Coordinates of C-alpha atoms and ligand atoms in Angstrom, one line a residue:
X1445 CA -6.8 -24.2 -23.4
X1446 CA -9.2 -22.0 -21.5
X1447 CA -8.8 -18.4 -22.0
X1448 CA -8.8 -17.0 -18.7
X1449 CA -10.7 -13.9 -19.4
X1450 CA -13.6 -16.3 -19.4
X1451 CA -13.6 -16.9 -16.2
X1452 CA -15.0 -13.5 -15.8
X1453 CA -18.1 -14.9 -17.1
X1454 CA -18.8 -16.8 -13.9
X1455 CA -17.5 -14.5 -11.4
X1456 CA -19.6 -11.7 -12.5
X1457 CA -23.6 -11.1 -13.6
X1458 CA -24.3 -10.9 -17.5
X1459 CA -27.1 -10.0 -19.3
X1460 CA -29.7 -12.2 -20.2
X1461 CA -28.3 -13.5 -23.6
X1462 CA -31.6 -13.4 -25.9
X1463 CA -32.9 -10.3 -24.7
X1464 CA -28.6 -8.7 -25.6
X1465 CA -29.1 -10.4 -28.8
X1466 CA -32.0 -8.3 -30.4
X1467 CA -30.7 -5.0 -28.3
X1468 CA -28.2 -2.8 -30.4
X1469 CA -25.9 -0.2 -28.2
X1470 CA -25.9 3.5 -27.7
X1471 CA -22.2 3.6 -27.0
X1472 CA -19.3 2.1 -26.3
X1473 CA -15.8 3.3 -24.2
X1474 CA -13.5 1.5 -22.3
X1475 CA -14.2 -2.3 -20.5
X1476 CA -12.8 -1.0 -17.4
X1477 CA -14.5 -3.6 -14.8
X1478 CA -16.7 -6.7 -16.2
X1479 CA -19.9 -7.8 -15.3
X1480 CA -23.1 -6.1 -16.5
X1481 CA -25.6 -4.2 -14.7
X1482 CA -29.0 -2.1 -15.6
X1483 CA -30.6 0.9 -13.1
X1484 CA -31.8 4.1 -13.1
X1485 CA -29.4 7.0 -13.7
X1486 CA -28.1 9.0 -10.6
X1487 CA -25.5 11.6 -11.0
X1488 CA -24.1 12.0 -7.3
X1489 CA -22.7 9.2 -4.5
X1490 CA -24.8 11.0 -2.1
X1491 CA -27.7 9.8 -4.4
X1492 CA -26.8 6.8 -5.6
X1493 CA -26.7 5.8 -1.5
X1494 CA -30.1 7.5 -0.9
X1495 CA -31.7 5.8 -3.9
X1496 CA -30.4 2.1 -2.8
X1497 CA -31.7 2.9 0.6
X1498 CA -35.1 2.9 -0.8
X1499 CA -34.8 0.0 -2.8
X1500 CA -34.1 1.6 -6.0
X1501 CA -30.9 0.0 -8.6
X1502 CA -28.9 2.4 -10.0
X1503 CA -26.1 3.2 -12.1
X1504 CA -24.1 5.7 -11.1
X1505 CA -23.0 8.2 -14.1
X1506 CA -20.1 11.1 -13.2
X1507 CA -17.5 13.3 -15.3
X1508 CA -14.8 10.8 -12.9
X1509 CA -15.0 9.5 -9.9
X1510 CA -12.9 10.7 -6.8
X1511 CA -12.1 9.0 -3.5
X1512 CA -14.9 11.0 -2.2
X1513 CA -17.6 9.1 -4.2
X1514 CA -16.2 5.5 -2.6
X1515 CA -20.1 5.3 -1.0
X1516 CA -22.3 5.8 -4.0
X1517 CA -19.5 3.7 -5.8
X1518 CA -20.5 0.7 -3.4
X1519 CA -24.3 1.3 -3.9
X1520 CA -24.7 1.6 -7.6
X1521 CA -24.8 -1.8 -9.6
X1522 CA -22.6 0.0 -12.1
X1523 CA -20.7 3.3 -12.8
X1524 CA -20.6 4.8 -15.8
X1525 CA -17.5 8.0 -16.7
X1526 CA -17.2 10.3 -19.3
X1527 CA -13.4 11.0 -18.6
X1528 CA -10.9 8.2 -17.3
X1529 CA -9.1 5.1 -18.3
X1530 CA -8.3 1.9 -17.5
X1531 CA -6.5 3.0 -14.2
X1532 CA -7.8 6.1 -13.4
X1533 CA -10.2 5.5 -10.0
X1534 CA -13.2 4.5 -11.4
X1535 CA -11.6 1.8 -13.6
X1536 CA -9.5 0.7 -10.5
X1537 CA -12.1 1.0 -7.7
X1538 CA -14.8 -0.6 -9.7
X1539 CA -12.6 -3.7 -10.5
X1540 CA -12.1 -4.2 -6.5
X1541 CA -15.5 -4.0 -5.4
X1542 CA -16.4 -6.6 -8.7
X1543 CA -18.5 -3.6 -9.8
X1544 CA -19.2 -2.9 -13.4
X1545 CA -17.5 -0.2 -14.8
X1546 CA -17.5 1.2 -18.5
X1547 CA -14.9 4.5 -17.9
X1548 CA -13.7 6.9 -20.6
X1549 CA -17.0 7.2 -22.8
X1550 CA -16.6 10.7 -24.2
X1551 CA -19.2 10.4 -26.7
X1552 CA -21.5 11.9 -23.7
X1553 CA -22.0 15.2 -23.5
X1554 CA -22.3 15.7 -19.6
X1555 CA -24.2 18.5 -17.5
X1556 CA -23.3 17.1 -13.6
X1557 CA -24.7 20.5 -12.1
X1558 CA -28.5 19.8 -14.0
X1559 CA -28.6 16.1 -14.2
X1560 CA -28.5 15.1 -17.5
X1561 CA -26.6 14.3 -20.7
X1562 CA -26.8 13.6 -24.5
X1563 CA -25.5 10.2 -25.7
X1564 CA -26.4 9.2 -29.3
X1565 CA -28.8 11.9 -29.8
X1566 CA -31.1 11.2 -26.9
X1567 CA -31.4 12.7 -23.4
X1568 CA -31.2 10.9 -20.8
X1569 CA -32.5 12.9 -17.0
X1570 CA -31.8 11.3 -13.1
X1571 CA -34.4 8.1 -12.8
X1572 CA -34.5 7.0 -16.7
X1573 CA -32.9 3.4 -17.2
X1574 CA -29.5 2.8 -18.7
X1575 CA -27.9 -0.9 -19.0
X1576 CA -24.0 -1.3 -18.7
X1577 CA -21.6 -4.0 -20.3
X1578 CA -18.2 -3.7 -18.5
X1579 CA -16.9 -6.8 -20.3
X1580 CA -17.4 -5.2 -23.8
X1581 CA -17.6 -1.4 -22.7
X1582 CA -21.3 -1.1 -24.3
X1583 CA -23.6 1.1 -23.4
X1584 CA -27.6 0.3 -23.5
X1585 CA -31.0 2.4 -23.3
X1586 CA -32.9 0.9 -21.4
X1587 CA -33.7 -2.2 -19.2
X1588 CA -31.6 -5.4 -20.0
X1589 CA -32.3 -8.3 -17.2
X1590 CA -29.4 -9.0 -16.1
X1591 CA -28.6 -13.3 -14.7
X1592 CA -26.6 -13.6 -11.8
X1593 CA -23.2 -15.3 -11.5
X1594 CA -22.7 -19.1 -10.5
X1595 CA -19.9 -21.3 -9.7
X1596 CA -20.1 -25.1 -9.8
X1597 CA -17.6 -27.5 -9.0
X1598 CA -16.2 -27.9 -11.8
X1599 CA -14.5 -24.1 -11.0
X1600 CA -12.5 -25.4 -8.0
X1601 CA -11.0 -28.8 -9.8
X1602 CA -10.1 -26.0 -12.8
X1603 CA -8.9 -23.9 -10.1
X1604 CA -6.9 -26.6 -8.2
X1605 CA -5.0 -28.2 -11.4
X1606 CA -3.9 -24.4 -12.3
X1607 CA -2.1 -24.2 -9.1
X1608 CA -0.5 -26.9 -9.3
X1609 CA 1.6 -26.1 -12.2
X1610 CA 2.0 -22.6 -11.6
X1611 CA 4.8 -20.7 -9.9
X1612 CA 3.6 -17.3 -9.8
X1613 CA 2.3 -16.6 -6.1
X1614 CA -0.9 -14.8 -6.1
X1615 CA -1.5 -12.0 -4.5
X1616 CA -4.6 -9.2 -4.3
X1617 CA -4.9 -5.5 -4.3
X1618 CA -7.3 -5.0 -1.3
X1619 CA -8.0 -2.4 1.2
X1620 CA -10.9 -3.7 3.4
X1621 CA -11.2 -6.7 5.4
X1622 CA -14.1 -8.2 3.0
X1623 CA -12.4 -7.7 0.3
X1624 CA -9.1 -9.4 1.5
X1625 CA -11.8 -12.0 2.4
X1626 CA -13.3 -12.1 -0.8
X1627 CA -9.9 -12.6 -2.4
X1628 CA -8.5 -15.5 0.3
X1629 CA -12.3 -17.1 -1.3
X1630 CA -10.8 -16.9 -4.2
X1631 CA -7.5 -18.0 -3.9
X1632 CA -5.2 -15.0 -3.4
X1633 CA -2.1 -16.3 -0.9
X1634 CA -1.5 -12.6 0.7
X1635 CA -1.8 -8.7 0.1
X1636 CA 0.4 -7.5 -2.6
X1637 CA -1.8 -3.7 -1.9
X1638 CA -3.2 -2.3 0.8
X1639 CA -4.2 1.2 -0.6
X1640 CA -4.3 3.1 2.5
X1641 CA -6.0 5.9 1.4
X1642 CA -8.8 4.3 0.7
X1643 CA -9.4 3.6 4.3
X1644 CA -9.6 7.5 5.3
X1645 CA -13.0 7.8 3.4
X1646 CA -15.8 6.1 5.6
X1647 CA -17.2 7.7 8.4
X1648 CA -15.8 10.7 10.4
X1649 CA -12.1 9.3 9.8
X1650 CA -12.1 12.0 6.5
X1651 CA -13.0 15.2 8.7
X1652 CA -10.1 14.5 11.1
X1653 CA -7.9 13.5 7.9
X1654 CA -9.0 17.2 6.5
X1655 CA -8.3 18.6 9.7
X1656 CA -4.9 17.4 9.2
X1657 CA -4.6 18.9 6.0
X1658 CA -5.9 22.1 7.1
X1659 CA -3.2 22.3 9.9
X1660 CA -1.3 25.5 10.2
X1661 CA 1.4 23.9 12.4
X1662 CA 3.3 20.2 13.2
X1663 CA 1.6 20.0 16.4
X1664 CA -2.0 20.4 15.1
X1665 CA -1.4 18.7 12.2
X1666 CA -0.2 15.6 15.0
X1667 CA -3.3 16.3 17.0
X1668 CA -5.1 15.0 14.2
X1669 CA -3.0 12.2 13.1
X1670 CA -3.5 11.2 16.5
X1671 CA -7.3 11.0 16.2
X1672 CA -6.6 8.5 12.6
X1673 CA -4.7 6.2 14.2
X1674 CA -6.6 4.0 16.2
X1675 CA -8.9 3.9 13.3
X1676 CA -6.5 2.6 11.4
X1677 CA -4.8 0.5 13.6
X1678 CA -8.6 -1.3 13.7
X1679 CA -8.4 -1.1 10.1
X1680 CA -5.3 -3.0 9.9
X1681 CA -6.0 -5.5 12.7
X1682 CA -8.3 -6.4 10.7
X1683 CA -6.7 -7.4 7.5
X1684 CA -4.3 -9.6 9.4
X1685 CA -7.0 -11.3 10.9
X1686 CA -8.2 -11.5 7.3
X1687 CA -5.0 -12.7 6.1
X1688 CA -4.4 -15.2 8.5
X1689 CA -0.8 -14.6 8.7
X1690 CA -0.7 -14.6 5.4
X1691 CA 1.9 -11.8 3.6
X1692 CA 0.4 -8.3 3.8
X1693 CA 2.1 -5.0 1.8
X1694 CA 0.9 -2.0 3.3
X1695 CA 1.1 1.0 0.5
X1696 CA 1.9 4.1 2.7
X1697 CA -0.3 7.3 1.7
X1698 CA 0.0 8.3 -1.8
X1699 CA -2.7 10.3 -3.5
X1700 CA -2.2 14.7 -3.7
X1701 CA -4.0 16.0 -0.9
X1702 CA -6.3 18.0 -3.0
X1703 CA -8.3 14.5 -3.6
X1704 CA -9.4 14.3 0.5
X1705 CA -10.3 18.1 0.8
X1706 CA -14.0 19.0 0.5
X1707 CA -15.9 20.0 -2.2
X1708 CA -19.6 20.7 -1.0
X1709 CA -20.1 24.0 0.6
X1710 CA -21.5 22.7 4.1
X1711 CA -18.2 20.6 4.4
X1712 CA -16.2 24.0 3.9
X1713 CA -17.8 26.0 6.4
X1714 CA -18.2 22.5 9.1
X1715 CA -14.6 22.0 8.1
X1716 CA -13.7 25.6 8.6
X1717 CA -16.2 25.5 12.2
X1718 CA -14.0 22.6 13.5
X1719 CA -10.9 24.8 12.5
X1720 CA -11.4 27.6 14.0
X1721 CA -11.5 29.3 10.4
X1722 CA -13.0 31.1 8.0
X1723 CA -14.5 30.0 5.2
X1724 CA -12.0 31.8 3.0
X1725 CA -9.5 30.6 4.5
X1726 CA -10.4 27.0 4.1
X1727 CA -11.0 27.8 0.5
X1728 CA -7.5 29.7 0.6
X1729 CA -6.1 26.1 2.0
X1730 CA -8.3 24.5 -0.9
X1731 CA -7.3 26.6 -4.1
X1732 CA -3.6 26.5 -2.6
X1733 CA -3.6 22.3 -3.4
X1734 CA -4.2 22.6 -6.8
X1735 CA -1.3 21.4 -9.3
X1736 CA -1.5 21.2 -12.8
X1737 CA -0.4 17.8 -13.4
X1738 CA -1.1 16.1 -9.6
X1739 CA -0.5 12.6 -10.8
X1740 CA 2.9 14.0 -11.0
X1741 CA 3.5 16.0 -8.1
X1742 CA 2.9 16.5 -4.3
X1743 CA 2.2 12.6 -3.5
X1744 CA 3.8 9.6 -2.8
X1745 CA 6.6 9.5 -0.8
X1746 CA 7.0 13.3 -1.5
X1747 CA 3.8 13.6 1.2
X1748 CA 6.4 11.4 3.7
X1749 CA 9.2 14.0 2.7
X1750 CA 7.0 17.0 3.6
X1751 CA 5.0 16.1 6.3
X1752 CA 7.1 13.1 8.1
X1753 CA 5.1 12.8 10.9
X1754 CA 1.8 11.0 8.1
X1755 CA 4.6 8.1 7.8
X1756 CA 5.1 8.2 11.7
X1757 CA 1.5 7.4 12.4
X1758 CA 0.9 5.0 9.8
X1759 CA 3.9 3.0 10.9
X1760 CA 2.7 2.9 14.3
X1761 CA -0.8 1.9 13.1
X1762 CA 0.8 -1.1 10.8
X1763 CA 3.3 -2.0 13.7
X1764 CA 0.9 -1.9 16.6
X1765 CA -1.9 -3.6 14.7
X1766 CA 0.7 -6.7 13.3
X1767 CA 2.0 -6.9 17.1
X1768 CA -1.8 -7.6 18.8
X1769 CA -2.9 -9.6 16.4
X1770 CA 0.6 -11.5 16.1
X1771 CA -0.1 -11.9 20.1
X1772 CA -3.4 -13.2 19.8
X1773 CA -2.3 -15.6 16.8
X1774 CA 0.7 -17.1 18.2
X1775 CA 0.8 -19.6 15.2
X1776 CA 1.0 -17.0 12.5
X1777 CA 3.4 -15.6 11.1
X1778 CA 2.7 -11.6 10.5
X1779 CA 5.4 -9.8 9.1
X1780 CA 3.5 -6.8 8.2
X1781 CA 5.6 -5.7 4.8
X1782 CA 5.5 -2.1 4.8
X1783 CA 5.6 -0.3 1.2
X1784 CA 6.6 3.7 0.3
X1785 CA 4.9 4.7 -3.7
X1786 CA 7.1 6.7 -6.0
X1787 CA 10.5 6.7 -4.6
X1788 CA 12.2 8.2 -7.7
X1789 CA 16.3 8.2 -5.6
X1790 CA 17.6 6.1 -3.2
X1791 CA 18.2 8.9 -0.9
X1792 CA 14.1 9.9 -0.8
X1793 CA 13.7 6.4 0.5
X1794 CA 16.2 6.5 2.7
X1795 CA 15.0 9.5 4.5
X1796 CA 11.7 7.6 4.6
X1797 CA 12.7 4.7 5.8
X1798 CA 15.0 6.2 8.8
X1799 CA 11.3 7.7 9.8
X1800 CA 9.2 4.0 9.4
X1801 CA 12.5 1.9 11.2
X1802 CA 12.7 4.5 14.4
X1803 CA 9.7 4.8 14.6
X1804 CA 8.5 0.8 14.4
X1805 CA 11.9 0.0 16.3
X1806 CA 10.3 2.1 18.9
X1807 CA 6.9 0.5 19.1
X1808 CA 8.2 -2.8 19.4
X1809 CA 10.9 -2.1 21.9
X1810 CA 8.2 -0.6 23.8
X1811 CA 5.5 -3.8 23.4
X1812 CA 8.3 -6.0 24.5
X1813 CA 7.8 -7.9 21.4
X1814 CA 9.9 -9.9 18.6
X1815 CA 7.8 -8.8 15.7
X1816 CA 10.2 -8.7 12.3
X1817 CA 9.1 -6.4 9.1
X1818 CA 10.3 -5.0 6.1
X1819 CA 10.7 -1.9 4.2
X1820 CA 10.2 -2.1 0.3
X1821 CA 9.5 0.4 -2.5
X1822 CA 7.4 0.3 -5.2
X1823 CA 9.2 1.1 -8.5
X1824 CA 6.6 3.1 -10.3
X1825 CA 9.0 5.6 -11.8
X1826 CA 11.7 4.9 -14.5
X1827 CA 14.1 6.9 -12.9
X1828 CA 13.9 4.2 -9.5
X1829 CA 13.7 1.1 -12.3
X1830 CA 17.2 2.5 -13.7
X1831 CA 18.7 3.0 -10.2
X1832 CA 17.4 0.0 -8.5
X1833 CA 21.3 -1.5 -7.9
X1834 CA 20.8 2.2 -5.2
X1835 CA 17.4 1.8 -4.4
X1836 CA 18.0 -2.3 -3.3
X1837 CA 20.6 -1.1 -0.6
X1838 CA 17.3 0.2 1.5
X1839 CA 14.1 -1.7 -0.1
X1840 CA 13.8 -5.0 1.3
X1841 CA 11.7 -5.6 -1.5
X1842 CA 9.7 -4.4 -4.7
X1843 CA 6.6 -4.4 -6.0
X1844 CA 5.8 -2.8 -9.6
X1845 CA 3.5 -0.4 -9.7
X1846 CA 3.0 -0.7 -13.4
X1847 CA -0.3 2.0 -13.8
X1848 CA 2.1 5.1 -13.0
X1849 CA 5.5 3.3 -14.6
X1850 CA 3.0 2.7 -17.4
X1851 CA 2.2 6.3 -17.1
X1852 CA 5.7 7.9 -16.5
X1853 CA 7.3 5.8 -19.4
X1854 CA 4.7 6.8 -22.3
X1855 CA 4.2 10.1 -20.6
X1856 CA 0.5 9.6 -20.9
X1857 CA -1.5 10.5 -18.4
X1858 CA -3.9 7.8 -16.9
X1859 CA -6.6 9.3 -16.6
X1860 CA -6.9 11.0 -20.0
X1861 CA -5.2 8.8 -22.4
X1862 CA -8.8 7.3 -22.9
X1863 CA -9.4 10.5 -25.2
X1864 CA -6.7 9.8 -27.7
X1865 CA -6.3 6.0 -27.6
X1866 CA -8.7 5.2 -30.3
X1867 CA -7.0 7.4 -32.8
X1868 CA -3.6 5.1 -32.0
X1869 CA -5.4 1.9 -32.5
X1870 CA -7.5 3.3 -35.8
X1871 CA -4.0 4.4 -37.2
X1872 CA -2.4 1.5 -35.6
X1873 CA 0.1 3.1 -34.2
X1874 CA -1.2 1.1 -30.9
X1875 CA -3.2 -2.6 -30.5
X1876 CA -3.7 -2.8 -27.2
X1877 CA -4.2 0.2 -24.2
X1878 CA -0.9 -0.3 -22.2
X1879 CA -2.4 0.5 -19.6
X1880 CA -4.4 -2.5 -19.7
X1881 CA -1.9 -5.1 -21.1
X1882 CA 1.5 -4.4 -20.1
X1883 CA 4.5 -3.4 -22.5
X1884 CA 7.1 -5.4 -22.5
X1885 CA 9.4 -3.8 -25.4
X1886 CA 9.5 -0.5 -23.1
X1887 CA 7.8 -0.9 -19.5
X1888 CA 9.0 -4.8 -19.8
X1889 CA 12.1 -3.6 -19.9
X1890 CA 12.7 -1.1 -17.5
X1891 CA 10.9 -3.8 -14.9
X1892 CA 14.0 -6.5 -16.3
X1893 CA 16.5 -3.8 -15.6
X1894 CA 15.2 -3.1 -12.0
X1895 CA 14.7 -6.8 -10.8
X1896 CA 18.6 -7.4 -12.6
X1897 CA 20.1 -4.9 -10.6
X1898 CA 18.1 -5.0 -7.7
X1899 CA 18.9 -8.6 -6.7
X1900 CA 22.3 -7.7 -7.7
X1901 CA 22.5 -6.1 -4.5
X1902 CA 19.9 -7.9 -2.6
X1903 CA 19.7 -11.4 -4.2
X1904 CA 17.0 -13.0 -1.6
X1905 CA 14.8 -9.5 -2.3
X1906 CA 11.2 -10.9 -3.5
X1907 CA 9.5 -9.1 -6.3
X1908 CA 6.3 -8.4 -7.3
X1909 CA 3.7 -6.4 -9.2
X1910 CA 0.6 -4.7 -8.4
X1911 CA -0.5 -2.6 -10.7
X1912 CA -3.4 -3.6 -13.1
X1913 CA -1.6 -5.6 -15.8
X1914 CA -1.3 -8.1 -12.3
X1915 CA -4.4 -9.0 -13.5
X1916 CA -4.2 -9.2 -17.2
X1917 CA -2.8 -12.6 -18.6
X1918 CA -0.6 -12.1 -21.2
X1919 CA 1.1 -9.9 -18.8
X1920 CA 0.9 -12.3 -16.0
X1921 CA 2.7 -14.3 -18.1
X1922 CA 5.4 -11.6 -19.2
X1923 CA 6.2 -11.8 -14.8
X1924 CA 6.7 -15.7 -14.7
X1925 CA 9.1 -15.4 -17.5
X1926 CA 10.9 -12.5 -16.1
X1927 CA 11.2 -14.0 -12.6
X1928 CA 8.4 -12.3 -10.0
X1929 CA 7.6 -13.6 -7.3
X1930 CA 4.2 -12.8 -7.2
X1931 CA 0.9 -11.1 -9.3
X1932 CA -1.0 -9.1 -7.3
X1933 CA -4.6 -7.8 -8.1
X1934 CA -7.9 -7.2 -7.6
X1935 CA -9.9 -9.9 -5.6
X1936 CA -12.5 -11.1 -9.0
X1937 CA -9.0 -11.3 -11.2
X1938 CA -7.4 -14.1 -8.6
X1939 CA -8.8 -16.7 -10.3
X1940 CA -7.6 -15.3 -13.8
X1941 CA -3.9 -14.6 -12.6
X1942 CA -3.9 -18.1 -10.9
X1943 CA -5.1 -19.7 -14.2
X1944 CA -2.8 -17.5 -16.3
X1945 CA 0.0 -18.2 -14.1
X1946 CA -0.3 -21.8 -14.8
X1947 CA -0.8 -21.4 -18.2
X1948 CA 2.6 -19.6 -18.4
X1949 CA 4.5 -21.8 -16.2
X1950 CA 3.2 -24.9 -18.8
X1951 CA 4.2 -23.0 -21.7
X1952 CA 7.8 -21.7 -20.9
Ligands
LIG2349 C1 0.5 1.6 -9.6 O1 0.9 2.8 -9.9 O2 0.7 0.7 -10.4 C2 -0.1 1.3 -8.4 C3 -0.4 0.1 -8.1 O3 -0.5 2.3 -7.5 P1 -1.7 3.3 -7.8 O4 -2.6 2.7 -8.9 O5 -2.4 3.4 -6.5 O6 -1.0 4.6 -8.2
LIG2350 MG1 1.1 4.2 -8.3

């Protein structure tokens, strides 16, 4: 009888209760991450990291977030977007990390460049004190104490009768070892996501990854592919260590390139230094990456079609890293389970696939070892849902990736439907965001169409779903009754899906 969006409650801080009572908002926008948090205002990462390193708390308040801002993200006891929804990178980000997130609030009126915005009539500067609610998506002036979470016993007997009714697996979306260890705390039995880009942020791993991008030809852009690697490799090492031979799905790169390339003039012109360029030309290179609707177009597997040799080092990374720590863990099981976004034709992921399978065939041939994998798709586009009979005679496996199948079905964007939504539901043409809680009439369907013909062909194929809703119960439940194997989501939502996953299996 427990609603498992409750559990939220525990996992995350709130605000102290009689001070929220007697506080009114200043605004309210999208719930995209629970928890509640109160700091002083900072408009960039680079400050937000500055001002934690001196003690301070803050919130972090942007237009959007971008991969770039991963660093200030981690700093800031909550983030705060004008623009965005519930899976545009804020939203999604936030929700890994268990950071607060209210995403989507265009009621402020936002200038970046001098620090400050209007939000119910008052102006609020870099330093003044905001409080956020990202478990009702209100907005407070202010300082609200805030009470940290706690978990008693009484969590893990909950905890331990919903798994034993459910039949869901469950998985999480994770890219670092801490999270994955964060997740495997709470329950989650494997990786279902493994964002890799997220892992070419930290450190000096982005300038050779723009040095890639800036490449004139296939040999320099190797050259720098050559210098990621071992970083990743590292990287991936240590999720299977994390994992503990546990399932891990390894997302190949899949955001446009223009989201990795620098924005800040001294990264142009070091970025141009290390190039041998002008800075021009970088810019050139820069302006040339723009697309007018990226979420649809040079990404995904297209980025594997163009430039096949990204694929070939990240399947050497995946391969070499399962193969050590298989060595060193001779009682596990790792059979890394290797995953290409937005195939949209069986013959895009063939071509892919040829690439990953030489290429992994190669590594282990050459490590004398017996390591096993697979190659699976993600069916995030309608057009790969309807053809999935095709798609199933190369994908080992599938995993929905229900934030851009959300997206390609409605044909709303993700990261703007925030601005219209509220007229659907006022009109109620909508009652729920779907990116938030999935549709089954449409979405549903296309995902019961893909897994029917998909284990047509492949009947022993497992299927899962990591997109957001892998997180959300009523559409947890919506994937036990259509026959998934496993939920996958973000690390604070395990306990949720495991819950709602037994919940499900006792009601069907
Ligand atoms: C998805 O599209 O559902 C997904 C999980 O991938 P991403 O959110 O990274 O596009
Ligand atoms: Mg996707």
């Amino acid at each position: 009888m427990i609603d498992p969006r409750n559990l939220d409650t525990l996992l995350h801080p709130q605000f102290d209760a009689e001070v929220l009572k007697k506080t009114e908002p200043v605004g309210k926008a999208l719930a995209a991450s629970p928890g509640a948090a109160c700091g002083k205002i900072v408009f960039t990462a680079d400050d937000a990291k500055a001002w934690k390193e001196r003690g301070e708390k803050v919130v972090l308040v942007r237009l959007e977030t971008s991969p770039e801002d991963i660093e200030g993200m981690k700093a800031a006891q909550g983030i705060l977007t004008v623009r965005g929804g519930m899976t545009s990178h804020a939203a999604v980000v936030a929700r890994g990390m268990g950071t607060c997130c209210v995403s989507g609030c265009s009621e402020i009126a936002m200038n970046e460049a001098a620090k400050k915005f209007v939000l119910a009539g008052k102006e609020y500067h870099e330093g003044d004190w905001i409080s956020l609610d990202g478990s009702t998506g209100k907005i407070y002036d202010g300082i609200i104490p805030t009470v940290d979470a706690t978990v008693a016993g009484e969590f893990g007997r909950i905890m331990a009768w919903a798994d034993k009714y459910r039949k869901l697996k469950v998985r999480t979306n994770a890219d670092t070892p801490a999270d994955a260890r964060k997740a495997r705390e709470l329950g989650a039995e494997g990786i279902g996501l493994c964002r890799t880009e997220h892992m070419f942020f930290e450190g000096e791993r982005i300038d050779a990854f723009r040095e890639m991008i800036c490449s004139d030809t296939v040999e320099e852009r190797e050259a720098a592919l050559e210098k990621i690697l071992p970083v990743q490799q590292c990287d991936f090492e240590a999720l299977y260590e994390a994992l503990e031979g546990n399932p891990v799905t390894i997302r190949f790169l899949d955001p446009p390139l223009h989201e990795f390339v620098p924005t800040e003039e001294d990264d142009i012109k070091k970025l141009a230094d290390t190039q041998g360029k002008t800075v021009e030309q970088i810019k050139t290179i820069i302006d040339s990456l723009h697309e007018f609707n990226p979420m649809m177009g040079h990404r995904g597997c297209r980025l594997a079609v163009t430039y096949p040799e990204i694929a070939r080092m990240q399947t050497k990374a995946v391969i070499r890293a399962a193969i050590n720590v298989q060595k060193a863990h001779a009682d596990w099981n790792v059979c890394p389970e290797i995953m290409i976004p937005l195939i949209c034709d069986e013959k895009e992921l063939r071509f892919v696939k040829k690439i990953v399978v030489e290429t992994a065939d190669a590594e282990i041939a050459a490590a004398g070892s017996s390591l096993t994998y697979q190659v699976g798709t993600m069916i995030e586009i309608p057009r790969a849902a309807l053809t999935a009979d095709d798609i199933a005679k190369d994908a080992e496996f599938f995993c929905f990736g229900t934030n851009d199948l959300t997206q390609m079905t409605y044909g709303f964007s993700r990261d703007d439907a925030g601005k219209f939504l509220n007229s659907y539901y006022d009109t109620k043409i909508f009652e729920n965001d779907p990116f938030a809680k999935l549709d089954q009439t449409g979405v549903g369907k296309l995902m019961e169409t893909a897994i029917k013909l998909g284990k047509g062909v492949r009947p022993d194929m497992h299927v899962g779903i990591c997109g957001e809703h892998g997180g959300d119960p009523s559409s947890v439940e919506f994937c036990h009754k259509i026959g998934l194997d496993y939920v996958s989501c973000s690390p604070f939502r395990v306990p949720i899906a495991r819950l709602a996953a037994a919940q499900a299996a006792l009601n069907n």
